[in-house]
Coordinates of C-alpha atoms in Angstrom, one line a residue:
Chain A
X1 CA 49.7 51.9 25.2
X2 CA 48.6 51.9 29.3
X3 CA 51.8 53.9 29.3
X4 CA 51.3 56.9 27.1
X5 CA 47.6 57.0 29.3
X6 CA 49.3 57.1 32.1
X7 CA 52.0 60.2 31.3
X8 CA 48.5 61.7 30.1
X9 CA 46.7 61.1 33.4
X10 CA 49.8 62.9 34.5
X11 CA 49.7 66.0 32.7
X12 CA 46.1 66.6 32.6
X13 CA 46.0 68.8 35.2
X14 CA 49.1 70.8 33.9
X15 CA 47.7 70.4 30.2
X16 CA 44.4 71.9 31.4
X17 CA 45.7 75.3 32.8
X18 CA 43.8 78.3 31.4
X19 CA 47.1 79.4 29.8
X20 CA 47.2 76.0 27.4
X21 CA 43.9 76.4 26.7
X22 CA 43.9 80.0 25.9
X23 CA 46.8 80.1 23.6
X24 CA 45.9 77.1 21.7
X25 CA 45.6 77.8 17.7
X26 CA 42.1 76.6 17.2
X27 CA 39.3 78.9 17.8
X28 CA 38.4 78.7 21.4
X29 CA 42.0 79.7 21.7
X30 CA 43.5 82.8 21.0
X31 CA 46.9 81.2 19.1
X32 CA 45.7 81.8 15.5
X33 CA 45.0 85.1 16.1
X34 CA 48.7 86.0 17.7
X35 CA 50.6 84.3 14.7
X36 CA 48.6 86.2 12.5
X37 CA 49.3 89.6 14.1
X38 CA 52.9 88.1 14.0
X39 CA 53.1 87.7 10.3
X40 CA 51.5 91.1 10.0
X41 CA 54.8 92.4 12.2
X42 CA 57.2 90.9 10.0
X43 CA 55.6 92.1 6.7
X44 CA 55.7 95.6 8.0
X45 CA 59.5 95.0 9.5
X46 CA 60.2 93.5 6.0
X47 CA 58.7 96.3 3.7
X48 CA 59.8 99.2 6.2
X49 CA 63.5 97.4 6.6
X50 CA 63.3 97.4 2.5
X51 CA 62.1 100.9 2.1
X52 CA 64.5 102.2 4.8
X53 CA 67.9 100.6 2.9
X54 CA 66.8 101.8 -0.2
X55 CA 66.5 105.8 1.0
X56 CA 69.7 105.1 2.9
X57 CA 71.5 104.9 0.0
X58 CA 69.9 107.2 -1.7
X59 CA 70.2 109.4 1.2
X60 CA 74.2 108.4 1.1
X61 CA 74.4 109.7 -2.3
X62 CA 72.7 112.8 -1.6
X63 CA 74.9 113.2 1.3
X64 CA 78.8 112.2 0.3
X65 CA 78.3 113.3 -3.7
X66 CA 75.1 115.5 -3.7
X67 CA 75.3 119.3 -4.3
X68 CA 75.1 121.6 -0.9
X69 CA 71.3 122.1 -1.2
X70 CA 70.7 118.6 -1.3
X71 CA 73.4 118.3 1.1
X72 CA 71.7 120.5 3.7
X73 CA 68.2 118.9 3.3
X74 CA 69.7 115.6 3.8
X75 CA 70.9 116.6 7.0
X76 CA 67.6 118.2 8.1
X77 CA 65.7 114.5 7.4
X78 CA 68.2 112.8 9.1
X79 CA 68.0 115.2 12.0
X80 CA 64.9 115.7 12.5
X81 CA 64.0 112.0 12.0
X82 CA 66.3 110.9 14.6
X83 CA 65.3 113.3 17.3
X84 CA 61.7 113.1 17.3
X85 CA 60.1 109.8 18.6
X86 CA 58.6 107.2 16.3
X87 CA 55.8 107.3 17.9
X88 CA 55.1 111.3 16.9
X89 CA 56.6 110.3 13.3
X90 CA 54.5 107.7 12.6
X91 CA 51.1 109.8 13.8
X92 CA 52.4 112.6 12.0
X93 CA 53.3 111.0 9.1
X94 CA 49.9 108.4 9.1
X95 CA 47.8 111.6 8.9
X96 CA 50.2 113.8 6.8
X97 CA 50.6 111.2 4.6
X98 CA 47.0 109.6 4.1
X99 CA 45.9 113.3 4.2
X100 CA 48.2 114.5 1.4
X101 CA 47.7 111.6 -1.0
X102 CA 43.7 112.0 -0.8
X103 CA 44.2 115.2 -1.6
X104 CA 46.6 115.1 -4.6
X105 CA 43.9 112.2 -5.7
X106 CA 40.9 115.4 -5.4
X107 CA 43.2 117.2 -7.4
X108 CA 43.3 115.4 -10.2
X109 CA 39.8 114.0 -10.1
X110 CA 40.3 110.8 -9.0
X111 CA 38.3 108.9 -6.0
X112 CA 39.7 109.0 -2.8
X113 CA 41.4 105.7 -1.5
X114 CA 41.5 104.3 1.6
X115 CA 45.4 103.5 2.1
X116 CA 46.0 100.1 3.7
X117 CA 47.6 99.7 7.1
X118 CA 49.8 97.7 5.7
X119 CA 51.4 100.3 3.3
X120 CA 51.2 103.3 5.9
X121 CA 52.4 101.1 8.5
X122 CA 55.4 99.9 5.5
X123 CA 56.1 103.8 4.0
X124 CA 56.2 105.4 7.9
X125 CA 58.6 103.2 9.2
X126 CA 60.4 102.7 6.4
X127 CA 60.8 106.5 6.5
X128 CA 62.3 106.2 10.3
X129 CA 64.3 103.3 8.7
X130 CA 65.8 105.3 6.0
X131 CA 67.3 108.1 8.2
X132 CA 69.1 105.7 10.4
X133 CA 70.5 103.2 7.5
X134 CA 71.5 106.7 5.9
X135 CA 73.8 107.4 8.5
X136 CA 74.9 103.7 9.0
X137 CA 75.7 103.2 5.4
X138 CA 78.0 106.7 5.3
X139 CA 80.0 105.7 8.3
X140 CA 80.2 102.2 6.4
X141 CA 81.6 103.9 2.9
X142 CA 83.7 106.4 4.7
X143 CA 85.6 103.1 6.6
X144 CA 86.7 101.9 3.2
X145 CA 90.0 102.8 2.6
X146 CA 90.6 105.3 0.2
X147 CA 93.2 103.2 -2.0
X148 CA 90.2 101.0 -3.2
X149 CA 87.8 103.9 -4.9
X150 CA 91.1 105.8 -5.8
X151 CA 92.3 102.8 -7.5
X152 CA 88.7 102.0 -9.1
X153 CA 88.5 105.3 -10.4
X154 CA 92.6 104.8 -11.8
X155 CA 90.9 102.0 -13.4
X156 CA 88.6 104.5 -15.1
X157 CA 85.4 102.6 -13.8
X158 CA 82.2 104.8 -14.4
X159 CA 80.6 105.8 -11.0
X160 CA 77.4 103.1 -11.5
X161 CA 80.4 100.3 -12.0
X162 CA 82.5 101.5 -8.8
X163 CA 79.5 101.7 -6.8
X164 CA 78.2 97.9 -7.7
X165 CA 81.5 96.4 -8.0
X166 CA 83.8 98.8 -5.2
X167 CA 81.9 100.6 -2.8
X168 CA 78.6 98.6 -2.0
X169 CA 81.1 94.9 -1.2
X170 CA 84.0 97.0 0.4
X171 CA 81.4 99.0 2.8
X172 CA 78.9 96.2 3.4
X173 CA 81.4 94.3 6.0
X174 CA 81.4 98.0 7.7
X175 CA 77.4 98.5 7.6
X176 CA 76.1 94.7 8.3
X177 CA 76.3 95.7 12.3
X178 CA 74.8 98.5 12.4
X179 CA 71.9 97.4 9.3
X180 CA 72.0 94.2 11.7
X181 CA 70.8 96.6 14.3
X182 CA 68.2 98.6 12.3
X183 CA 66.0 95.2 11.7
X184 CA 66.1 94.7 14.9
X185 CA 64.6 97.8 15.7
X186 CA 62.1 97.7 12.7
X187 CA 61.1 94.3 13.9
X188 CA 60.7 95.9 17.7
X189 CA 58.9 99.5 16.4
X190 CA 56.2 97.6 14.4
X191 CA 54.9 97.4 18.2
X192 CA 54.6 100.8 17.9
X193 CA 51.6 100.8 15.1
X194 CA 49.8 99.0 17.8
X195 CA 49.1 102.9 18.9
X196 CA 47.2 103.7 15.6
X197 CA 45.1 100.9 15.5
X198 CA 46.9 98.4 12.9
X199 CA 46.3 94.5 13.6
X200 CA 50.0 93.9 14.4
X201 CA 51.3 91.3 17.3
X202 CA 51.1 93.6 20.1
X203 CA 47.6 95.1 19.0
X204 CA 46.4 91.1 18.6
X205 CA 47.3 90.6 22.3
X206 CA 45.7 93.4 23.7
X207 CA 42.8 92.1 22.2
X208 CA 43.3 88.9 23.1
X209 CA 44.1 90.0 26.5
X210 CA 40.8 92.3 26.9
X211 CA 38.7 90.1 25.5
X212 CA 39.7 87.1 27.8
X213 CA 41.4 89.3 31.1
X214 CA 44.1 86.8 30.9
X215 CA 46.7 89.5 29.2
X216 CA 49.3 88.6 31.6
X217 CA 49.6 85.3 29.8
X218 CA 49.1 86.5 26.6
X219 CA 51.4 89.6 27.3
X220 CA 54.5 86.7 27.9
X221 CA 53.4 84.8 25.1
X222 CA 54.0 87.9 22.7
X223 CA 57.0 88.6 24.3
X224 CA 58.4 85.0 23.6
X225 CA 57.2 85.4 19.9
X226 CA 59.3 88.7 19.9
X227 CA 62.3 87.2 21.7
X228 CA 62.2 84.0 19.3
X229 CA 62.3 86.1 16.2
X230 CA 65.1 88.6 17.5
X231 CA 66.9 85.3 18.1
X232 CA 66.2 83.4 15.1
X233 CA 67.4 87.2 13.4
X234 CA 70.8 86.5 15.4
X235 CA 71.7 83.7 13.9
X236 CA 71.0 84.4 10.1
X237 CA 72.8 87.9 10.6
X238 CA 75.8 86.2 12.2
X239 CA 76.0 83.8 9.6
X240 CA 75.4 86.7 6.7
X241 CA 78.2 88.7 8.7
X242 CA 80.4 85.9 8.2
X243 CA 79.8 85.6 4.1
X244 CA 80.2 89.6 3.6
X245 CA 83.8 89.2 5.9
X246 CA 84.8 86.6 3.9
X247 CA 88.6 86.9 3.1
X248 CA 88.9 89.7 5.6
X249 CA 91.2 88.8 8.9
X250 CA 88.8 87.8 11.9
X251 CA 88.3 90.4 14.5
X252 CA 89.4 89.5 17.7
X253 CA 87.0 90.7 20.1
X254 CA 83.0 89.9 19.2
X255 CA 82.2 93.6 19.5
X256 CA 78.5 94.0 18.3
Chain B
X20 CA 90.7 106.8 9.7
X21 CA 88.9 109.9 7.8
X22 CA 92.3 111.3 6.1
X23 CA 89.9 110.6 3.3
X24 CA 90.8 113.3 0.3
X25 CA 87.5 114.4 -1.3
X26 CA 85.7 114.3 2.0
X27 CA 88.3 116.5 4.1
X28 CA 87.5 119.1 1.6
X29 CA 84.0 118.4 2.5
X30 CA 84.6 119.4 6.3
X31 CA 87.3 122.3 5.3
X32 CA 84.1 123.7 3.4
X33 CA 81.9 123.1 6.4
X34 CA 84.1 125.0 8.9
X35 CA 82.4 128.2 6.7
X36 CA 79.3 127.6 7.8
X37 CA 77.2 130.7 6.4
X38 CA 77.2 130.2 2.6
X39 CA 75.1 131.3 0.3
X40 CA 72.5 128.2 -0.2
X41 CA 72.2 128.0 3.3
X42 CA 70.7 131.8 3.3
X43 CA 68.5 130.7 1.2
X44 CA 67.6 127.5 3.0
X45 CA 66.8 129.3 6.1
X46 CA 64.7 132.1 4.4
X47 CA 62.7 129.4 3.2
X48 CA 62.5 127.9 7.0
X49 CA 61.6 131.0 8.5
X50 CA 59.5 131.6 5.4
X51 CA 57.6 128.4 6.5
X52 CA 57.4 129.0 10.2
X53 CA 56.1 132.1 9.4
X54 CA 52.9 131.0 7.1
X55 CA 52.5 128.3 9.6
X56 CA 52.4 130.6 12.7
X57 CA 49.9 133.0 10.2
X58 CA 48.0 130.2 8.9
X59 CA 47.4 127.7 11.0
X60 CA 45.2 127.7 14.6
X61 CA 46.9 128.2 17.2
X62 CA 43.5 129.3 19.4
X63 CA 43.6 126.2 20.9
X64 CA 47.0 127.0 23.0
X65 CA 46.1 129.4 25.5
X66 CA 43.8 127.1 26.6
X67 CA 45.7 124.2 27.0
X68 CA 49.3 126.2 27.9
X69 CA 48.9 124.8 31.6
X70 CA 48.6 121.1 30.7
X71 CA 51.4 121.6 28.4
X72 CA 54.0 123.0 30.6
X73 CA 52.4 119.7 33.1
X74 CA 53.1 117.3 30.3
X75 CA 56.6 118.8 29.4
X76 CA 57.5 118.7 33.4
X77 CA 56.3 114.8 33.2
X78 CA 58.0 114.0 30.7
X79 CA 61.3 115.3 31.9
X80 CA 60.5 114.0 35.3
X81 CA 60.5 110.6 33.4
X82 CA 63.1 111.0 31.8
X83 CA 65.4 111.9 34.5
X84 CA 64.3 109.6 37.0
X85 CA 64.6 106.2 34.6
X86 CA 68.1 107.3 33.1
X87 CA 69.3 108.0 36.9
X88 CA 68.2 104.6 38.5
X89 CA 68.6 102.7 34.9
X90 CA 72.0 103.6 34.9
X91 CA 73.0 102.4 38.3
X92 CA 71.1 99.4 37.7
X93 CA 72.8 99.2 34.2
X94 CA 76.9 99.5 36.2
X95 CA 76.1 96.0 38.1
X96 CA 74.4 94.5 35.2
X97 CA 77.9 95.5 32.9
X98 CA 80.0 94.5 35.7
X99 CA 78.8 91.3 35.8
X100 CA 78.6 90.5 32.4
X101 CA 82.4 91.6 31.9
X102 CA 84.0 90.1 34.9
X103 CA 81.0 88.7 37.1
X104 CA 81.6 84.6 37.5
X105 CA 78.9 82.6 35.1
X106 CA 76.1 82.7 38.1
X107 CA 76.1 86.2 37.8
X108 CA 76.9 87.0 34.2
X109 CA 74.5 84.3 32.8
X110 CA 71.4 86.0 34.4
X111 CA 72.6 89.3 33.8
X112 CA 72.9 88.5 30.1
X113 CA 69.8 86.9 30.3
X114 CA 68.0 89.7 31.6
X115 CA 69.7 92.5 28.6
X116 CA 69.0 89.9 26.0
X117 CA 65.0 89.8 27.1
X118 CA 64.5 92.9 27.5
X119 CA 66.1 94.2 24.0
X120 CA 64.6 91.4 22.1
X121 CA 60.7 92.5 23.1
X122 CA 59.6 95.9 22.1
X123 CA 59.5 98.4 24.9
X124 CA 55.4 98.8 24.6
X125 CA 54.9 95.1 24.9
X126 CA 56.8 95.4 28.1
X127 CA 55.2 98.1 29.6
X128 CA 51.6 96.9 28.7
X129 CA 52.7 93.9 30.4
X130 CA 54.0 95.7 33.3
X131 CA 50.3 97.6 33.4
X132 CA 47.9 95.3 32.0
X133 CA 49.3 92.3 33.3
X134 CA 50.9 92.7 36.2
X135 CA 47.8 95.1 37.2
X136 CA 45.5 92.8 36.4
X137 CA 47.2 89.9 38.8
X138 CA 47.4 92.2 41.2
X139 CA 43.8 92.7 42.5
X140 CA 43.7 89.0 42.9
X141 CA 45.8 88.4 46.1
X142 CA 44.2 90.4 49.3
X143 CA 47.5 91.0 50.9
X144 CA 48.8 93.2 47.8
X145 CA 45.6 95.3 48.3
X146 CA 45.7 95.3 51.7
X147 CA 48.9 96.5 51.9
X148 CA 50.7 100.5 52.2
X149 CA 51.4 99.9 48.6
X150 CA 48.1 99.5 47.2
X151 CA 47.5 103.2 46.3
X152 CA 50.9 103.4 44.3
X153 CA 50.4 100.4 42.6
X154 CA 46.9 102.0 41.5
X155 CA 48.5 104.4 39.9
X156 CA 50.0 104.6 36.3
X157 CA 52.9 105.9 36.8
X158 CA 54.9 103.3 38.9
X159 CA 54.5 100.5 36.0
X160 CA 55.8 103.5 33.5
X161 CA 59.3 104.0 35.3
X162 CA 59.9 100.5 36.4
X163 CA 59.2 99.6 32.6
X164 CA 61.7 102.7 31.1
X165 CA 64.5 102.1 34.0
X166 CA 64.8 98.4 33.0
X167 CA 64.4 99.5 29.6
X168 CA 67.6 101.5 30.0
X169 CA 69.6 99.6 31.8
X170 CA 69.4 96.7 29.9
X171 CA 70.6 98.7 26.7
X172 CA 73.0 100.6 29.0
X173 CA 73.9 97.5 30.4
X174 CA 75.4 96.4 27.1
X175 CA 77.3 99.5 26.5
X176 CA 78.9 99.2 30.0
X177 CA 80.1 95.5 29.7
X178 CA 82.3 96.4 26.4
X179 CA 83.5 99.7 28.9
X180 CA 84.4 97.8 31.5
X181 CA 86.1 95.2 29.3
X182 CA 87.4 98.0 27.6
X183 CA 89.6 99.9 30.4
X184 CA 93.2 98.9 29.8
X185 CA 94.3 96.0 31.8
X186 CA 97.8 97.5 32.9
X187 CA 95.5 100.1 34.7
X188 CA 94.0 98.1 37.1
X189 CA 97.1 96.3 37.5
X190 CA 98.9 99.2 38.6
X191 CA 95.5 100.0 40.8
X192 CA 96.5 96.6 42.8
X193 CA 100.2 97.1 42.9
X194 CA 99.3 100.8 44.6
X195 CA 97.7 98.1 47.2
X196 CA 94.3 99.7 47.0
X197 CA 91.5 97.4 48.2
X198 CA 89.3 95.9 45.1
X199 CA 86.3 98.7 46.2
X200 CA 88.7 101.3 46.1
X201 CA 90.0 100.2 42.7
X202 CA 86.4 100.1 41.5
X203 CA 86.1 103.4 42.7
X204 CA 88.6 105.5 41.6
X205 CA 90.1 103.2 38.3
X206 CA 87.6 101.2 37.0
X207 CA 84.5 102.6 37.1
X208 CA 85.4 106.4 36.1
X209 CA 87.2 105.3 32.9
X210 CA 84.3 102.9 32.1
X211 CA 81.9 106.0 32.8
X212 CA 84.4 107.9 30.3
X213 CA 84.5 104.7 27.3
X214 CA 80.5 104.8 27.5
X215 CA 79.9 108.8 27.8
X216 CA 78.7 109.1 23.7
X217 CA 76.8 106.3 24.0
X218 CA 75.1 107.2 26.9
X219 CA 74.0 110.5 25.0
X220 CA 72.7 108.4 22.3
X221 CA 71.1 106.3 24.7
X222 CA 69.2 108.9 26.7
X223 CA 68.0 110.8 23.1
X224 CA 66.8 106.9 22.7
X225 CA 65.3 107.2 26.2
X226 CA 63.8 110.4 25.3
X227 CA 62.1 109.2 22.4
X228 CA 60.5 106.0 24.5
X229 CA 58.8 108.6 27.6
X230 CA 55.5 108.9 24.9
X231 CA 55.0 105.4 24.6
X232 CA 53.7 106.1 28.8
X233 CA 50.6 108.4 27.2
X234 CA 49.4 104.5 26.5
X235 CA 48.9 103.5 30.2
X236 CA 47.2 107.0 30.5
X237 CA 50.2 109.1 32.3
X238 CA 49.7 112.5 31.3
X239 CA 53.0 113.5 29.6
X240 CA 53.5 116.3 26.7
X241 CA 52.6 113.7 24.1
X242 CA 49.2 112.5 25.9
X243 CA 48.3 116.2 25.9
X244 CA 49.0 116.6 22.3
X245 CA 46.7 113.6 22.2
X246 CA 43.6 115.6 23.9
X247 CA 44.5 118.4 22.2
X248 CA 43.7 116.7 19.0
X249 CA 40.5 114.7 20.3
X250 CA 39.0 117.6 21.7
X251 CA 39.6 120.3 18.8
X252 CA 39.8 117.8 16.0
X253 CA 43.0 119.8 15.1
X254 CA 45.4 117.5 14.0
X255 CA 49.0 118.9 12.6
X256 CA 49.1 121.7 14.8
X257 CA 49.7 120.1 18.3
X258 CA 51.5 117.1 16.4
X259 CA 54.2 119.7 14.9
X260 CA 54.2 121.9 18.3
X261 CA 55.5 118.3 19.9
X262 CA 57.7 117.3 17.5
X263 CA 59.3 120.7 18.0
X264 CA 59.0 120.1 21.8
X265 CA 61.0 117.2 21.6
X266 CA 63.5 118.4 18.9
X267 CA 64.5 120.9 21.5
X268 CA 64.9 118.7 24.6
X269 CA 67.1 116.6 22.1
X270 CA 69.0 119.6 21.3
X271 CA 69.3 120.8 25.4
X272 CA 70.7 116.9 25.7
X273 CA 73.0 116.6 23.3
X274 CA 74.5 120.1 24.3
X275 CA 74.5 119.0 28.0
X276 CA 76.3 115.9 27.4
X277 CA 78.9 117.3 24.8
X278 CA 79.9 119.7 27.1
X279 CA 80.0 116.9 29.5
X280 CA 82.3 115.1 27.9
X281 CA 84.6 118.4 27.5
X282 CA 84.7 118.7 30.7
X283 CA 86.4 115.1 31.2
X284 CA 90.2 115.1 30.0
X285 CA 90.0 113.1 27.3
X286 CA 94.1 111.8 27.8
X287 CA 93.9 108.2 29.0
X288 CA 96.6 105.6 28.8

């Protein structure tokens, strides 16, 4: 008992630094308030990382099997997408977008609605998602070796059966780097709805840190948050890398 | 690799690039361009033509500056990674995996807010020759980029270096040349030649980063699209005009660094 006291009488003055103090969860401290913006950042990396694998293969189709028009415009998105900064995307596509929808709603006489950050924050990034996992996932289905869809189609396996049974296992070994590397990124770029206003992680601690003038601490303490979950990411994507190689000879160099 | 049947008469169709849909498509563009030149207001840009061509300048300036010195911060931090003993390649891997596991705003906000903010508070900071840099905006925007950069770059650079065949450096050091010297003329000019598309890719990816500065209130094209829109209330005019902006700086880089990499003969051993 006198020992535990004395290790406290010990650490009081360290445990008493503003920085404890400031980033502790209950109210006084500013903790709650950064977990919740961090929540808030994965949702958004979730949903846009969703959104963004689902136009990727639909981009894929359009691109490998569509006709030239679609073709074309594919191209264009992909582009366009990839040259232009996020940051001019998602302002562009935050207005556009809002804009648009309140507009169709006019149209047809309904009330406009007041769309979430949440789901603008999701269906913008989610767009920048989708033209990057688009050209991930055609680089991944070009790698597999011809033999296997020839040999699918020999078996006279409809496209819908190739595709779940052929082309998505034989190409996801080929796509799980670079996908690997586009939730990284979507977990990074929700940073970047900080800029219109949306309560993610780095928004919460710039308010944190102008409300208290302490943002250097807070600034690191975000930046751990980050670091931890890019981290914690590492490990599940090594060990999901692992399952979709399965049966496949190990490389010999790491190269990711 | 991409003897692939069906999609090598993909790219035997592409060599004829002027077909028929394609007409079409880029009536339709120009059709568009058109209706938007016609329709929309433009007023705003004679006005604001001066502060644009400031802001394009900036960001350029940026640009240039934090891919020069991120790069040859980004050759040390690959060489010691790929063949640095562990005091130097620990930190150095330290120092990529930080800075491309936080976003890029968080770490210039940091740089601004924070450091900024802990500045003011020690007298012989403000006191010094320094103090009316450090004021400033701008020196927090291309410390935050150049590290930015050369931490990713970083990365690609230690997989070059690893890359360069080992029997080329052996017969570097059977020539006798001194360990600088083999640097020099072997080692670091193949490296440069492994990383040359990714370092395109990188510097679009640069590119796109500069407009995250308009947030620490340095006047690049993007912060003047900004005003543009909360002075006029206009808001897809300047917004389209910069994504067009930028869609042709991509373009000018991609060009520059293709023919780059024509320039370099591409035979290596």
């Amino acid at each position: 008992m006198r020992r535990t006291t004395d290790i406290e009488h010990l650490l009081n003055p360290l445990l008493q630094t503003s920085a404890v103090e400031l980033l502790a969860i209950s109210p006084p401290g500013w903790g709650a308030n950064l977990l919740r913006g961090l929540t808030n950042s994965i949702q958004i990396a979730v949903g846009a990382f969703g959104l963004g694998l689902a136009i990727g293969i639909a981009g894929v189709w359009g691109k490998l099997y569509g006709s030239p028009v679609v073709r074309d415009l594919m191209e264009i998105y992909t582009t366009f997408v990839r040259a232009v900064p996020e940051l001019v995307l998602i302002l562009l596509l935050y207005y556009a977008g809002t804009d648009l929808i309140n507009r169709a709603l006019e149209q047809f006489g309904y009330a406009t609605v007041d769309i979430s950050g949440l789901a603008a924050g999701i269906g913008v990034l989610g767009i920048v998602q989708g033209a990057y996992a688009t050209e991930v996932i055609r680089g991944a289905i070009l790698a597999i070796p011809q033999g296997q869809i020839e040999a699918a189609r020999a078996y006279g396996m409809p496209p819908g059966k190739m595709l779940r049974r052929i082309t998505l296992p034989a190409m996801l070994p080929f796509a799980i780097p670079g996908l690997a590397n586009l939730w990284l990124i979507a977990t990074k770029d929700t940073a970047l709805l900080a800029v219109v206003g949306f309560n993610e992680l780095t928004q919460e601690t710039r308010q944190a840190g102008a409300t208290t003038k302490a943002y250097f601490t807070f600034f690191v303490a975000a930046g751990v948050l980050y670091l931890l979950l890019t981290l914690f990411s590492n490990v599940i994507i090594g060990r999901i890398e692992r399952w979709a190689r399965r049966g496949m000879p190990p490389i010999a160099e790491t190269g990711r | 690799m991409s003897a692939t049947t069906p999609f090598a008469a993909v790219s035997a169709a592409r060599s004829e690039w002027l077909q028929p849909h394609r007409i079409v498509l880029i009536a339709i563009a120009a059709a568009l361009v058109l209706s938007a030149a016609i329709f929309m207001r433009w007023d705003w840009l004679p006005k604001y033509y001066d502060l644009a061509l400031l802001g394009i300048w900036r960001t350029i300036w940026i640009l240039a500056v934090t891919v020069t010195l991120g790069f040859m911060l980004a050759v040390p931090l690959g060489l010691a990674q790929a063949a640095g003993p562990f005091w130097l390649a620990w930190p150095a891997k330290a120092f990529c995996t930080v800075i491309r596991g936080t976003p890029l705003l968080l770490q210039l906000w940091l740089l601004y807010y924070g450091l900024g903010s802990l500045f003011p508070q020690y007298p012989w900071i403000r006191q010094s020759e320094l103090w009316p840099i450090l004021r400033q905006a701008w020196p927090y925007a291309v410390v935050a980029l150049t590290l930015s950069y050369a931490a990713y770059e970083g990365e690609v650079m230690r997989g070059a270096f690893a890359g360069v065949p080992r029997g080329q450096l052996e017969a570097a050091r059977a020539f006798g040349m001194s360990p600088w010297k083999r640097f020099r003329r072997i080692w670091l000019p193949q490296a440069i030649h492994r990383a040359l598309p990714t370092l395109a890719g990188e510097t679009v990816l640069q590119l796109k980063a500069t407009p995250l500065v308009a947030t620490i209130t340095v006047i690049d094209i993007y912060a003047v699209a900004s005003r543009v829109r909360q002075d006029t209330f206009i808001v897809y005019e300047p917004l389209l005009l910069l994504a067009l902006i930028y869609l042709i700086i991509t373009g000018i880089l991609v060009f520059g660094f293709r023919k780059l990499e024509a320039k370099i003969p591409s035979r290596l051993g």
